[in-house]
């Protein structure tokens, strides 16, 4: 047995197979040992060394310069904050979009779980109807569409691209061939990709917003895109904890722009935001270091002084791994902070003036609101007689979103909200049924409809023409077409006929109707169009507001319910006692709301009724702007850094238009404030003297059959130039305009216009005022010299333009380019530029001419009871500019003080403010504040002012 085993063993070990096996076993042992060394002993070291390292130069943003008022009070500054960024570190391939979108989705959830917000500065938002909607229009919309479709110029847009709706843009960008935000119906076969599948509308838009922002950096990898700023420490911690699977995501220390009391200064300072391509191209001309990710000044002083405030970037060399994580950095060059800017503005005066203006506008509203349903003007009624029915106030609260219509249908709606909404649904069904009958069968001629149904049918056409719908293609319409004119102008055809005609003329874009067949006949197209119209009307908030208006009018929604809705939605906060009095009927809805307006719990801006806006500009007589107030303002902090698209959409749809700078961008006729120009022209051209008199008889008949009337129809009697300024005698200044137009042979209006324009130019009224923010150019009248002489014709000036004019009058002839800039310093406080207003021109008038202007303006104020015992002498001139008999006139006032030795000049305009006395009274309180003539608490009360002025027009 043993011998047999021995022989077998010898044969085995001497066989070639054994040798081969032994060799394999030895090699296996070596391999196992090597693997053990690689993975266990030195695994971590090798892993770290294995990671891809990429060397790149990274820009380090500088700190933007601060902005201060003239006294060193801070207006704009920077605050350290954490931001969440993401870089595109994913390799191209079929799964890239899936992975990147999943990372972004997870990141959004992390950020929002900690009550932080994702940056949503895309030009599309989800509106109250849960539909995608553009936040821009006109040229801005075309620029956005050009960027989306990859065109450098707007003119390169194809027709389908130029007329794209928000849904078209979403489908294009989120489609499989672009960002691939969605999923396949058949995952295994990867068939039928559906945009947004697996996401809500909100999630789809947020992912798309981030992807679109990242694509701006697509030309170079490893440039971070900020997706959330000023995040909490909780968000920072969670992001860092999950960094292993959030590829390309980082937390960065950043600075964000902050504004102090931004409501009052937004019209001056503007705000910062991410650079657009157009802005970047302009900035690169001066500074090549600008990038698309940079925050720049978007408007106001922030924009105008961008290069001085921005500072100089630093840089560093960094090594990043294949996941985009920074491994090490070196060669750091520190950034240089931007320069600090001091303005001529007085912070406290600016804020006080804003409050005074708001109080006065509220006071006008309170004095004009009456407890009636409807105001029907009398024949030949003056615009000053217009009153505001309380029912207009009820509807205004819905119309300008003080009462939020969307909340009425909320699952947690309060009792009155539910009742009002149920009544609304019944009314909407009735209205839509009637409209469908009109569009299908009845086809009443438009001008035969009731006013209510005219409003509804007009809305349908407006909706179909809008950028968000784009079914009626306005660019395809021949505006000289007889049927188009019959609908648009003559109103003698039905909407049914107009829409059918539009289909026959290919004015309707049927691609947006999702027809089953591209070869449908006109009847099928019309029926699909009707379906589209009513599908949209049922979910359209603006259409719902039209219905609400008539429900308020016929008391289907009562004043009491309106008051209850305000309280239920938290739009106002009232004591339980006041609320119970309103519920019990002890306080009427009229008195309840009037009290809220009086206390500024509901502001003029929220109502957006006439008047709801105004402006005041205060200068010193050396041309420095001490206050430039535009009411209403907006919260620049919500637009700064990365614009809050929802807030931007909210304020752009606000009927009081808070983004509009009423001091620099609203123009109107100057009214009688212009009469010092005419007086100086008459005196210096020698057509009148300081002692010559004109007999005012009320009606000016020299240009018969055209009759011009003085505001005093009975006539002022004998007037010289001083008393004519004092009494604001139109007749006297008509005569001056006529005499300026006399060429020796007869009346030549063009000659008079030329002479008036010459003197308007001397006072700086022919050009923008010089301030360093956007300002509309003035328009000096080019027609009808006689009415132009009293500030009518087609004269059009901004408030800041009138401020320069009255400043020039105040200092007797030195016309400055007004300035908001005081000085520029470096970050250490060293003065780099000391600004001072530049002299535009000096007016060389006779002393007697200046004396007449000053004396006339002084006598204007001496006739105002509400200026008595002020404690300081003021000289001024009132003005009323009427645009329409259907709306109140604009109220204007210009002045300077003190009369004996002028220091400041003020121009005030209350748009649709009824009468110039209201503007003059507003200005009086500004003067009180500036010269400490009354306790500040008595002036800035936070309540609607009891007006001392009568509001009677005397201009």
PDB file of C-alpha atoms in Angstrom, residues 8-165:
ATOM      1  CA  UNK A   8       1.765   7.730  -7.172  1.00  0.00           C
ATOM      2  CA  UNK A   9       3.266  10.667  -5.308  1.00  0.00           C
ATOM      3  CA  UNK A  10       6.533  10.411  -7.253  1.00  0.00           C
ATOM      4  CA  UNK A  11       4.654  10.272 -10.526  1.00  0.00           C
ATOM      5  CA  UNK A  12       2.568  13.336  -9.532  1.00  0.00           C
ATOM      6  CA  UNK A  13       5.447  15.573  -8.432  1.00  0.00           C
ATOM      7  CA  UNK A  14       7.517  14.613 -11.431  1.00  0.00           C
ATOM      8  CA  UNK A  15       4.706  15.296 -13.848  1.00  0.00           C
ATOM      9  CA  UNK A  16       4.584  18.516 -15.824  1.00  0.00           C
ATOM     10  CA  UNK A  17       1.031  19.158 -14.623  1.00  0.00           C
ATOM     11  CA  UNK A  18       2.175  19.369 -11.003  1.00  0.00           C
ATOM     12  CA  UNK A  19       4.915  21.810 -11.890  1.00  0.00           C
ATOM     13  CA  UNK A  20       2.359  23.918 -13.709  1.00  0.00           C
ATOM     14  CA  UNK A  21      -0.042  23.783 -10.744  1.00  0.00           C
ATOM     15  CA  UNK A  22       2.734  24.773  -8.371  1.00  0.00           C
ATOM     16  CA  UNK A  23       3.615  27.729 -10.537  1.00  0.00           C
ATOM     17  CA  UNK A  24      -0.059  28.820 -10.651  1.00  0.00           C
ATOM     18  CA  UNK A  25      -0.354  28.556  -6.879  1.00  0.00           C
ATOM     19  CA  UNK A  26       2.759  30.619  -6.350  1.00  0.00           C
ATOM     20  CA  UNK A  27       1.543  33.270  -8.731  1.00  0.00           C
ATOM     21  CA  UNK A  28      -1.864  33.288  -7.002  1.00  0.00           C
ATOM     22  CA  UNK A  29      -0.178  33.763  -3.666  1.00  0.00           C
ATOM     23  CA  UNK A  30       1.846  36.655  -5.003  1.00  0.00           C
ATOM     24  CA  UNK A  31      -1.320  38.189  -6.477  1.00  0.00           C
ATOM     25  CA  UNK A  32      -3.259  37.847  -3.216  1.00  0.00           C
ATOM     26  CA  UNK A  33      -0.371  39.408  -1.354  1.00  0.00           C
ATOM     27  CA  UNK A  34      -0.234  42.249  -3.845  1.00  0.00           C
ATOM     28  CA  UNK A  35      -3.965  42.866  -3.635  1.00  0.00           C
ATOM     29  CA  UNK A  36      -3.727  42.872   0.144  1.00  0.00           C
ATOM     30  CA  UNK A  37      -0.950  45.455  -0.080  1.00  0.00           C
ATOM     31  CA  UNK A  38      -2.885  47.615  -2.553  1.00  0.00           C
ATOM     32  CA  UNK A  39      -6.307  47.528  -0.955  1.00  0.00           C
ATOM     33  CA  UNK A  40      -5.695  47.010   2.734  1.00  0.00           C
ATOM     34  CA  UNK A  41      -2.234  48.269   3.591  1.00  0.00           C
ATOM     35  CA  UNK A  42      -1.921  51.163   1.119  1.00  0.00           C
ATOM     36  CA  UNK A  43      -5.505  51.414  -0.173  1.00  0.00           C
ATOM     37  CA  UNK A  44      -6.296  54.926   1.083  1.00  0.00           C
ATOM     38  CA  UNK A  45      -2.992  56.301  -0.153  1.00  0.00           C
ATOM     39  CA  UNK A  46      -3.415  54.858  -3.620  1.00  0.00           C
ATOM     40  CA  UNK A  47      -7.038  56.001  -3.794  1.00  0.00           C
ATOM     41  CA  UNK A  48      -6.069  59.573  -3.007  1.00  0.00           C
ATOM     42  CA  UNK A  49      -3.273  59.456  -5.548  1.00  0.00           C
ATOM     43  CA  UNK A  50      -5.552  57.921  -8.134  1.00  0.00           C
ATOM     44  CA  UNK A  51      -8.035  60.759  -8.105  1.00  0.00           C
ATOM     45  CA  UNK A  52      -7.799  63.014 -11.128  1.00  0.00           C
ATOM     46  CA  UNK A  53      -6.272  66.361 -10.394  1.00  0.00           C
ATOM     47  CA  UNK A  54      -7.070  69.379 -12.517  1.00  0.00           C
ATOM     48  CA  UNK A  55      -5.230  72.650 -12.206  1.00  0.00           C
ATOM     49  CA  UNK A  56      -7.160  75.816 -12.809  1.00  0.00           C
ATOM     50  CA  UNK A  57      -7.058  79.515 -12.031  1.00  0.00           C
ATOM     51  CA  UNK A  58     -10.014  80.668 -10.008  1.00  0.00           C
ATOM     52  CA  UNK A  59     -11.254  84.243  -9.788  1.00  0.00           C
ATOM     53  CA  UNK A  60     -11.922  85.679  -6.315  1.00  0.00           C
ATOM     54  CA  UNK A  61     -14.690  88.242  -6.245  1.00  0.00           C
ATOM     55  CA  UNK A  62     -13.951  91.605  -4.715  1.00  0.00           C
ATOM     56  CA  UNK A  63     -16.128  93.264  -2.096  1.00  0.00           C
ATOM     57  CA  UNK A  64     -18.462  95.844  -3.587  1.00  0.00           C
ATOM     58  CA  UNK A  65     -18.073  99.385  -2.280  1.00  0.00           C
ATOM     59  CA  UNK A  66     -20.558 100.758   0.252  1.00  0.00           C
ATOM     60  CA  UNK A  67     -22.938 103.640  -0.458  1.00  0.00           C
ATOM     61  CA  UNK A  68     -23.567 106.371   2.128  1.00  0.00           C
ATOM     62  CA  UNK A  69     -25.664 109.501   2.375  1.00  0.00           C
ATOM     63  CA  UNK A  70     -24.131 112.977   2.694  1.00  0.00           C
ATOM     64  CA  UNK A  71     -23.807 112.571   6.474  1.00  0.00           C
ATOM     65  CA  UNK A  72     -22.106 109.174   6.347  1.00  0.00           C
ATOM     66  CA  UNK A  73     -25.294 107.193   7.039  1.00  0.00           C
ATOM     67  CA  UNK A  74     -25.034 103.774   5.411  1.00  0.00           C
ATOM     68  CA  UNK A  75     -27.460 103.057   2.558  1.00  0.00           C
ATOM     69  CA  UNK A  76     -25.937  99.987   0.854  1.00  0.00           C
ATOM     70  CA  UNK A  77     -23.421  97.521   2.224  1.00  0.00           C
ATOM     71  CA  UNK A  78     -22.233  93.919   1.994  1.00  0.00           C
ATOM     72  CA  UNK A  79     -22.890  91.086   4.380  1.00  0.00           C
ATOM     73  CA  UNK A  80     -20.996  87.817   4.674  1.00  0.00           C
ATOM     74  CA  UNK A  81     -23.120  84.811   3.812  1.00  0.00           C
ATOM     75  CA  UNK A  82     -22.904  81.197   2.705  1.00  0.00           C
ATOM     76  CA  UNK A  83     -23.936  80.208  -0.798  1.00  0.00           C
ATOM     77  CA  UNK A  84     -24.599  76.812  -2.344  1.00  0.00           C
ATOM     78  CA  UNK A  85     -22.944  76.331  -5.732  1.00  0.00           C
ATOM     79  CA  UNK A  86     -22.806  73.572  -8.289  1.00  0.00           C
ATOM     80  CA  UNK A  87     -20.326  72.836 -11.061  1.00  0.00           C
ATOM     81  CA  UNK A  88     -20.815  70.661 -14.131  1.00  0.00           C
ATOM     82  CA  UNK A  89     -18.392  67.815 -13.397  1.00  0.00           C
ATOM     83  CA  UNK A  90     -20.360  65.140 -15.218  1.00  0.00           C
ATOM     84  CA  UNK A  91     -18.939  63.400 -18.268  1.00  0.00           C
ATOM     85  CA  UNK A  92     -21.025  63.589 -21.429  1.00  0.00           C
ATOM     86  CA  UNK A  93     -23.193  60.605 -22.250  1.00  0.00           C
ATOM     87  CA  UNK A  94     -26.743  59.247 -22.268  1.00  0.00           C
ATOM     88  CA  UNK A  95     -26.978  59.303 -18.480  1.00  0.00           C
ATOM     89  CA  UNK A  96     -25.509  62.766 -17.852  1.00  0.00           C
ATOM     90  CA  UNK A  97     -28.848  64.614 -17.740  1.00  0.00           C
ATOM     91  CA  UNK A  98     -30.388  61.951 -15.516  1.00  0.00           C
ATOM     92  CA  UNK A  99     -27.535  62.145 -13.010  1.00  0.00           C
ATOM     93  CA  UNK A 100     -27.226  65.926 -13.033  1.00  0.00           C
ATOM     94  CA  UNK A 101     -30.966  66.496 -12.720  1.00  0.00           C
ATOM     95  CA  UNK A 102     -31.135  64.005  -9.843  1.00  0.00           C
ATOM     96  CA  UNK A 103     -28.318  65.819  -8.020  1.00  0.00           C
ATOM     97  CA  UNK A 104     -30.047  69.179  -8.522  1.00  0.00           C
ATOM     98  CA  UNK A 105     -33.378  67.759  -7.377  1.00  0.00           C
ATOM     99  CA  UNK A 106     -31.817  66.335  -4.203  1.00  0.00           C
ATOM    100  CA  UNK A 107     -30.052  69.630  -3.589  1.00  0.00           C
ATOM    101  CA  UNK A 108     -33.285  71.592  -3.954  1.00  0.00           C
ATOM    102  CA  UNK A 109     -34.943  69.375  -1.361  1.00  0.00           C
ATOM    103  CA  UNK A 110     -32.077  69.892   1.077  1.00  0.00           C
ATOM    104  CA  UNK A 111     -32.112  73.669   0.671  1.00  0.00           C
ATOM    105  CA  UNK A 112     -35.882  74.045   0.938  1.00  0.00           C
ATOM    106  CA  UNK A 113     -36.183  71.663   3.866  1.00  0.00           C
ATOM    107  CA  UNK A 114     -34.247  74.221   5.902  1.00  0.00           C
ATOM    108  CA  UNK A 115     -36.518  77.095   4.739  1.00  0.00           C
ATOM    109  CA  UNK A 116     -33.907  78.520   2.386  1.00  0.00           C
ATOM    110  CA  UNK A 117     -34.790  79.490  -1.162  1.00  0.00           C
ATOM    111  CA  UNK A 118     -33.502  78.431  -4.537  1.00  0.00           C
ATOM    112  CA  UNK A 119     -32.533  81.325  -6.789  1.00  0.00           C
ATOM    113  CA  UNK A 120     -35.298  81.720  -9.356  1.00  0.00           C
ATOM    114  CA  UNK A 121     -34.134  84.471 -11.665  1.00  0.00           C
ATOM    115  CA  UNK A 122     -35.450  82.749 -14.785  1.00  0.00           C
ATOM    116  CA  UNK A 123     -37.736  84.843 -17.001  1.00  0.00           C
ATOM    117  CA  UNK A 124     -40.611  82.405 -16.534  1.00  0.00           C
ATOM    118  CA  UNK A 125     -42.659  81.898 -13.364  1.00  0.00           C
ATOM    119  CA  UNK A 126     -45.767  79.961 -12.384  1.00  0.00           C
ATOM    120  CA  UNK A 127     -48.608  82.482 -12.075  1.00  0.00           C
ATOM    121  CA  UNK A 128     -51.686  82.430  -9.871  1.00  0.00           C
ATOM    122  CA  UNK A 129     -53.464  80.264 -12.445  1.00  0.00           C
ATOM    123  CA  UNK A 130     -50.734  77.601 -12.105  1.00  0.00           C
ATOM    124  CA  UNK A 131     -49.598  78.321 -15.660  1.00  0.00           C
ATOM    125  CA  UNK A 132     -46.123  79.193 -16.890  1.00  0.00           C
ATOM    126  CA  UNK A 133     -45.889  82.922 -17.549  1.00  0.00           C
ATOM    127  CA  UNK A 134     -43.229  85.309 -18.837  1.00  0.00           C
ATOM    128  CA  UNK A 135     -41.998  87.978 -16.416  1.00  0.00           C
ATOM    129  CA  UNK A 136     -40.739  90.215 -19.229  1.00  0.00           C
ATOM    130  CA  UNK A 137     -42.254  91.615 -22.399  1.00  0.00           C
ATOM    131  CA  UNK A 138     -41.424  93.474 -25.605  1.00  0.00           C
ATOM    132  CA  UNK A 139     -37.686  93.850 -26.281  1.00  0.00           C
ATOM    133  CA  UNK A 140     -36.674  92.118 -23.037  1.00  0.00           C
ATOM    134  CA  UNK A 141     -38.781  89.105 -23.989  1.00  0.00           C
ATOM    135  CA  UNK A 142     -37.245  88.923 -27.450  1.00  0.00           C
ATOM    136  CA  UNK A 143     -33.757  89.128 -25.932  1.00  0.00           C
ATOM    137  CA  UNK A 144     -34.625  86.262 -23.587  1.00  0.00           C
ATOM    138  CA  UNK A 145     -35.993  84.156 -26.445  1.00  0.00           C
ATOM    139  CA  UNK A 146     -32.880  84.867 -28.509  1.00  0.00           C
ATOM    140  CA  UNK A 147     -30.727  83.609 -25.614  1.00  0.00           C
ATOM    141  CA  UNK A 148     -32.869  80.511 -25.199  1.00  0.00           C
ATOM    142  CA  UNK A 149     -32.686  79.594 -28.881  1.00  0.00           C
ATOM    143  CA  UNK A 150     -29.000  80.427 -29.174  1.00  0.00           C
ATOM    144  CA  UNK A 151     -29.057  83.627 -31.235  1.00  0.00           C
ATOM    145  CA  UNK A 152     -26.736  86.581 -30.764  1.00  0.00           C
ATOM    146  CA  UNK A 153     -29.235  89.047 -32.201  1.00  0.00           C
ATOM    147  CA  UNK A 154     -32.995  89.413 -31.803  1.00  0.00           C
ATOM    148  CA  UNK A 155     -33.296  89.728 -35.573  1.00  0.00           C
ATOM    149  CA  UNK A 156     -32.029  86.156 -35.981  1.00  0.00           C
ATOM    150  CA  UNK A 157     -35.115  84.708 -34.262  1.00  0.00           C
ATOM    151  CA  UNK A 158     -37.307  82.568 -36.498  1.00  0.00           C
ATOM    152  CA  UNK A 159     -41.033  83.257 -36.458  1.00  0.00           C
ATOM    153  CA  UNK A 160     -41.841  80.200 -34.334  1.00  0.00           C
ATOM    154  CA  UNK A 161     -39.130  81.201 -31.861  1.00  0.00           C
ATOM    155  CA  UNK A 162     -40.203  84.832 -31.717  1.00  0.00           C
ATOM    156  CA  UNK A 163     -43.813  83.826 -30.978  1.00  0.00           C
ATOM    157  CA  UNK A 164     -42.942  81.031 -28.547  1.00  0.00           C
ATOM    158  CA  UNK A 165     -45.125  80.812 -25.452  1.00  0.00           C
TER     159      UNK A 165
END
